[in-house]
Amino acid sequence: MCGIIGYVGLKQAAPILLSGLRRMEYRGYDSAGIALLNNSAIEVIKRKGKIAELAAAVPDDAAGSTGIGHTRWATHGNPSERNAHPHVAGKVALVHNGIIENYAELKEKLAGFGVKSYHSDTDTEVLAHLINHELSEGRKLPEAVRRSLSQVEGTFGLAVISADDPGVMVAARRGSPLLLGIGDDSMYIASDASAIIGHTDRVVYLEDDQVAVCRARDYRLFDLSRRTHQPSVTTLKLELAAIEKAGYDHFLLKEIMEQPTSVANALRGRLDLKGGTSHLGGLNVHDNFLRQQERFLIIGCGTAYYAGLVGKYLLERMTGIPVDVEVGSEFRYRDPALTPGTLAILISQSGETADTMACLRELKRRGVPTLGLVNVVGSSIARGVDGGVYLHAGPEISVASTKAFTAQVVGQLMVGLQVGKARNLSLRTGREIVRALESLPDAVAEALKLAPQVEKLAKKYA
Ligand code: GLU
């Protein structure tokens, strides 16, 4: 799942799109492209490989104050310029993250309307044709997108422009993250907040099956059943410096070195030495509820799953409650036995992990109460759970997780303190753990002083 950026406003779109794509490079991708809408003409530029190659191919005078951009991680069709997004069908240009599961059926349906030639091997292009077909029947762009998406099975974060609608950009999501940025005479769409910082800090997180119609000075939201939605605007608390390398050679090193601060931030204001416990305002649970729980179910993918394995040792000891840890991608596809008295804890750095999200939906359907341990504020999992703890580790850019992992372990310790306190964790043990946590940032800093020795050893064993 890669990057989407969109712009509509009074400025030239191309530099904004390219800088947004560069900010999302850390997510990994195989190709990139942009589409610019200028006086009812759409110009598309795409390249396989790095954004630098795409940027070199975009002329300095590339005009258009409406545009969309994309970094692709191929799921259907190999990585190539031909399969890179945006995809164009008739008057429509589209960028898409996710998978159109029923693209083959949609293709058959389109064949019935005479649509037979495709320029790529992607699932995405089918959707572009579907929207173009809806337009060709006289519908407006927002309605064409809505009707098309109602026929889609799968996941999407997308942005669409049409040659007939200069100054309009339509976006929608299901299962892939997408947010709107509200600027001065400018609207942005991005799959990742890092793409728009510096432009605006006023954002609206789109919900599943919401469609946004954006113009320079206004926007509106509705859903696939045509119901209008009132947007809830939040302020993005993300600074440009936090997503830059701050003098380190790479993000992995920077994030390892940040751990004294990230651990301190995760703990800040939450420990209570006197009571031998923690105060986690976001948990939204009463002590009585915690006393009734009979089982914890921790769910995560990758590193978050490993953090859960550590959490099992900690939580069982602190709370006396049996803990099961599950990989999200397994849990979602089996028929898990869920007994009453189960409390689920979902762990995710991004808060957008697709498999963990699917588990959350299943748990909600089955009436299991859910807590989230999430790093990214306002993310889908954070918004979907009944309660939870933000990890406050700051943006984690490196794909090898470090500071988010330590924050996830610390987060579980704090949950353990609060649950333990409501059950039978002694005041003495509680205080010991709180004291240990308070001294943890310094201990981490001390350990990191070994970096030069570690580097020598790493070279030897590599
Ligand atoms: N399924 C689409 C493709 O293969 C989108 C991939 C992505 O999310 O980047 O082109």
mmCIF file of N, CA, C and O in Angstrom, residues 23-68:
data_model
loop_
_atom_site.group_PDB
_atom_site.id
_atom_site.type_symbol
_atom_site.label_atom_id
_atom_site.label_comp_id
_atom_site.label_asym_id
_atom_site.label_seq_id
_atom_site.Cartn_x
_atom_site.Cartn_y
_atom_site.Cartn_z
ATOM 1 N N ARG A 23 8.143 12.830 0.309
ATOM 2 C CA ARG A 23 7.953 12.603 1.746
ATOM 3 C C ARG A 23 7.439 11.191 2.030
ATOM 4 O O ARG A 23 7.588 10.683 3.136
ATOM 5 N N MET A 24 6.815 10.582 1.036
ATOM 6 C CA MET A 24 6.259 9.237 1.262
ATOM 7 C C MET A 24 7.177 8.152 0.709
ATOM 8 O O MET A 24 6.831 6.976 0.766
ATOM 9 N N GLU A 25 8.338 8.566 0.207
ATOM 10 C CA GLU A 25 9.270 7.585 -0.375
ATOM 11 C C GLU A 25 9.639 6.483 0.605
ATOM 12 O O GLU A 25 9.881 5.352 0.222
ATOM 13 N N TYR A 26 9.705 6.863 1.907
ATOM 14 C CA TYR A 26 10.150 5.894 2.908
ATOM 15 C C TYR A 26 9.269 4.650 2.939
ATOM 16 O O TYR A 26 9.672 3.613 3.431
ATOM 17 N N ARG A 27 8.062 4.734 2.419
ATOM 18 C CA ARG A 27 7.150 3.595 2.485
ATOM 19 C C ARG A 27 7.537 2.512 1.485
ATOM 20 O O ARG A 27 7.003 1.418 1.547
ATOM 21 N N GLY A 28 8.434 2.831 0.570
ATOM 22 C CA GLY A 28 8.808 1.850 -0.448
ATOM 23 C C GLY A 28 7.819 1.901 -1.604
ATOM 24 O O GLY A 28 6.629 2.138 -1.395
ATOM 25 N N TYR A 29 8.296 1.731 -2.830
ATOM 26 C CA TYR A 29 7.437 1.795 -4.010
ATOM 27 C C TYR A 29 8.252 1.331 -5.203
ATOM 28 O O TYR A 29 9.479 1.211 -5.111
ATOM 29 N N ASP A 30 7.576 1.056 -6.323
ATOM 30 C CA ASP A 30 8.320 0.584 -7.488
ATOM 31 C C ASP A 30 8.223 1.538 -8.672
ATOM 32 O O ASP A 30 8.971 1.422 -9.635
ATOM 33 N N SER A 31 7.270 2.471 -8.622
ATOM 34 C CA SER A 31 7.113 3.423 -9.720
ATOM 35 C C SER A 31 6.294 4.597 -9.196
ATOM 36 O O SER A 31 5.716 4.513 -8.111
ATOM 37 N N ALA A 32 6.251 5.665 -9.978
ATOM 38 C CA ALA A 32 5.529 6.851 -9.502
ATOM 39 C C ALA A 32 5.007 7.636 -10.685
ATOM 40 O O ALA A 32 5.512 7.500 -11.801
ATOM 41 N N GLY A 33 3.999 8.469 -10.437
ATOM 42 C CA GLY A 33 3.462 9.277 -11.524
ATOM 43 C C GLY A 33 2.599 10.408 -11.018
ATOM 44 O O GLY A 33 2.167 10.410 -9.860
ATOM 45 N N ILE A 34 2.377 11.387 -11.901
ATOM 46 C CA ILE A 34 1.453 12.475 -11.578
ATOM 47 C C ILE A 34 0.555 12.745 -12.783
ATOM 48 O O ILE A 34 0.911 12.407 -13.929
ATOM 49 N N ALA A 35 -0.610 13.332 -12.519
ATOM 50 C CA ALA A 35 -1.484 13.825 -13.592
ATOM 51 C C ALA A 35 -1.846 15.252 -13.256
ATOM 52 O O ALA A 35 -2.188 15.559 -12.108
ATOM 53 N N LEU A 36 -1.721 16.132 -14.257
ATOM 54 C CA LEU A 36 -2.046 17.542 -14.060
ATOM 55 C C LEU A 36 -3.225 17.905 -14.943
ATOM 56 O O LEU A 36 -3.297 17.479 -16.101
ATOM 57 N N LEU A 37 -4.121 18.684 -14.381
ATOM 58 C CA LEU A 37 -5.298 19.107 -15.135
ATOM 59 C C LEU A 37 -5.153 20.598 -15.415
ATOM 60 O O LEU A 37 -5.076 21.414 -14.496
ATOM 61 N N ASN A 38 -5.062 20.935 -16.712
ATOM 62 C CA ASN A 38 -4.852 22.319 -17.107
ATOM 63 C C ASN A 38 -5.786 22.648 -18.261
ATOM 64 O O ASN A 38 -5.686 22.038 -19.327
ATOM 65 N N ASN A 39 -6.712 23.594 -18.028
ATOM 66 C CA ASN A 39 -7.652 23.987 -19.092
ATOM 67 C C ASN A 39 -8.270 22.790 -19.802
ATOM 68 O O ASN A 39 -8.154 22.653 -21.021
ATOM 69 N N SER A 40 -8.870 21.913 -19.073
ATOM 70 C CA SER A 40 -9.569 20.751 -19.634
ATOM 71 C C SER A 40 -8.667 19.766 -20.371
ATOM 72 O O SER A 40 -9.150 18.973 -21.173
ATOM 73 N N ALA A 41 -7.358 19.841 -20.130
ATOM 74 C CA ALA A 41 -6.476 18.817 -20.704
ATOM 75 C C ALA A 41 -5.726 18.151 -19.564
ATOM 76 O O ALA A 41 -5.262 18.824 -18.636
ATOM 77 N N ILE A 42 -5.646 16.818 -19.635
ATOM 78 C CA ILE A 42 -4.928 16.095 -18.582
ATOM 79 C C ILE A 42 -3.592 15.624 -19.126
ATOM 80 O O ILE A 42 -3.526 14.992 -20.184
ATOM 81 N N GLU A 43 -2.532 15.976 -18.398
ATOM 82 C CA GLU A 43 -1.199 15.519 -18.795
ATOM 83 C C GLU A 43 -0.708 14.533 -17.740
ATOM 84 O O GLU A 43 -0.763 14.822 -16.544
ATOM 85 N N VAL A 44 -0.254 13.362 -18.204
ATOM 86 C CA VAL A 44 0.209 12.340 -17.272
ATOM 87 C C VAL A 44 1.690 12.077 -17.492
ATOM 88 O O VAL A 44 2.140 11.923 -18.624
ATOM 89 N N ILE A 45 2.455 12.056 -16.399
ATOM 90 C CA ILE A 45 3.879 11.717 -16.485
ATOM 91 C C ILE A 45 4.154 10.617 -15.469
ATOM 92 O O ILE A 45 3.803 10.762 -14.285
ATOM 93 N N LYS A 46 4.746 9.493 -15.915
ATOM 94 C CA LYS A 46 5.007 8.377 -15.011
ATOM 95 C C LYS A 46 6.400 7.822 -15.287
ATOM 96 O O LYS A 46 6.919 7.926 -16.386
ATOM 97 N N ARG A 47 6.976 7.243 -14.265
ATOM 98 C CA ARG A 47 8.270 6.591 -14.425
ATOM 99 C C ARG A 47 8.359 5.373 -13.530
ATOM 100 O O ARG A 47 7.849 5.381 -12.410
ATOM 101 N N LYS A 48 9.046 4.357 -14.019
ATOM 102 C CA LYS A 48 9.413 3.240 -13.168
ATOM 103 C C LYS A 48 10.594 3.709 -12.307
ATOM 104 O O LYS A 48 11.378 4.541 -12.745
ATOM 105 N N GLY A 49 10.708 3.191 -11.087
ATOM 106 C CA GLY A 49 11.874 3.546 -10.268
ATOM 107 C C GLY A 49 11.614 4.767 -9.389
ATOM 108 O O GLY A 49 10.497 4.982 -8.954
ATOM 109 N N LYS A 50 12.650 5.538 -9.182
ATOM 110 C CA LYS A 50 12.653 6.576 -8.138
ATOM 111 C C LYS A 50 11.892 7.848 -8.516
ATOM 112 O O LYS A 50 11.776 8.185 -9.692
ATOM 113 N N ILE A 51 11.469 8.567 -7.487
ATOM 114 C CA ILE A 51 10.794 9.860 -7.687
ATOM 115 C C ILE A 51 11.738 10.812 -8.436
ATOM 116 O O ILE A 51 11.296 11.627 -9.226
ATOM 117 N N ALA A 52 13.041 10.699 -8.165
ATOM 118 C CA ALA A 52 14.000 11.588 -8.826
ATOM 119 C C ALA A 52 13.859 11.463 -10.347
ATOM 120 O O ALA A 52 13.944 12.464 -11.066
ATOM 121 N N GLU A 53 13.622 10.244 -10.826
ATOM 122 C CA GLU A 53 13.457 10.068 -12.279
ATOM 123 C C GLU A 53 12.173 10.702 -12.776
ATOM 124 O O GLU A 53 12.127 11.309 -13.848
ATOM 125 N N LEU A 54 11.130 10.569 -11.977
ATOM 126 C CA LEU A 54 9.862 11.207 -12.333
ATOM 127 C C LEU A 54 10.056 12.726 -12.347
ATOM 128 O O LEU A 54 9.664 13.405 -13.307
ATOM 129 N N ALA A 55 10.694 13.253 -11.295
ATOM 130 C CA ALA A 55 10.876 14.709 -11.178
ATOM 131 C C ALA A 55 11.668 15.243 -12.375
ATOM 132 O O ALA A 55 11.354 16.304 -12.916
ATOM 133 N N ALA A 56 12.664 14.469 -12.817
ATOM 134 C CA ALA A 56 13.476 14.903 -13.953
ATOM 135 C C ALA A 56 12.641 14.938 -15.234
ATOM 136 O O ALA A 56 12.937 15.702 -16.159
ATOM 137 N N ALA A 57 11.601 14.120 -15.282
ATOM 138 C CA ALA A 57 10.772 14.058 -16.487
ATOM 139 C C ALA A 57 9.670 15.115 -16.505
ATOM 140 O O ALA A 57 9.007 15.323 -17.522
ATOM 141 N N VAL A 58 9.432 15.762 -15.354
ATOM 142 C CA VAL A 58 8.376 16.775 -15.299
ATOM 143 C C VAL A 58 8.981 18.118 -15.707
ATOM 144 O O VAL A 58 9.902 18.607 -15.051
ATOM 145 N N PRO A 59 8.479 18.722 -16.797
ATOM 146 C CA PRO A 59 9.055 19.993 -17.242
ATOM 147 C C PRO A 59 8.864 21.087 -16.193
ATOM 148 O O PRO A 59 7.887 21.065 -15.452
ATOM 149 N N ASP A 60 9.795 22.033 -16.138
ATOM 150 C CA ASP A 60 9.717 23.115 -15.150
ATOM 151 C C ASP A 60 8.431 23.920 -15.301
ATOM 152 O O ASP A 60 7.910 24.455 -14.329
ATOM 153 N N ASP A 61 7.953 24.008 -16.537
ATOM 154 C CA ASP A 61 6.758 24.836 -16.745
ATOM 155 C C ASP A 61 5.478 23.984 -16.785
ATOM 156 O O ASP A 61 4.466 24.406 -17.321
ATOM 157 N N ALA A 62 5.541 22.768 -16.226
ATOM 158 C CA ALA A 62 4.347 21.900 -16.212
ATOM 159 C C ALA A 62 3.209 22.644 -15.522
ATOM 160 O O ALA A 62 3.332 23.019 -14.360
ATOM 161 N N ALA A 63 2.124 22.886 -16.258
ATOM 162 C CA ALA A 63 1.066 23.736 -15.724
ATOM 163 C C ALA A 63 -0.140 22.922 -15.282
ATOM 164 O O ALA A 63 -0.410 21.840 -15.816
ATOM 165 N N GLY A 64 -0.851 23.464 -14.321
ATOM 166 C CA GLY A 64 -2.070 22.831 -13.831
ATOM 167 C C GLY A 64 -2.177 23.070 -12.340
ATOM 168 O O GLY A 64 -1.234 22.787 -11.613
ATOM 169 N N SER A 65 -3.326 23.609 -11.916
ATOM 170 C CA SER A 65 -3.471 23.860 -10.481
ATOM 171 C C SER A 65 -4.387 22.821 -9.832
ATOM 172 O O SER A 65 -4.837 22.980 -8.712
ATOM 173 N N THR A 66 -4.656 21.754 -10.586
ATOM 174 C CA THR A 66 -5.313 20.577 -10.018
ATOM 175 C C THR A 66 -4.456 19.394 -10.426
ATOM 176 O O THR A 66 -4.044 19.303 -11.592
ATOM 177 N N GLY A 67 -4.167 18.492 -9.492
ATOM 178 C CA GLY A 67 -3.343 17.348 -9.877
ATOM 179 C C GLY A 67 -3.347 16.257 -8.835
ATOM 180 O O GLY A 67 -3.704 16.472 -7.669
ATOM 181 N N ILE A 68 -2.971 15.057 -9.290
ATOM 182 C CA ILE A 68 -2.900 13.901 -8.391
ATOM 183 C C ILE A 68 -1.574 13.177 -8.617
ATOM 184 O O ILE A 68 -1.017 13.215 -9.721
#
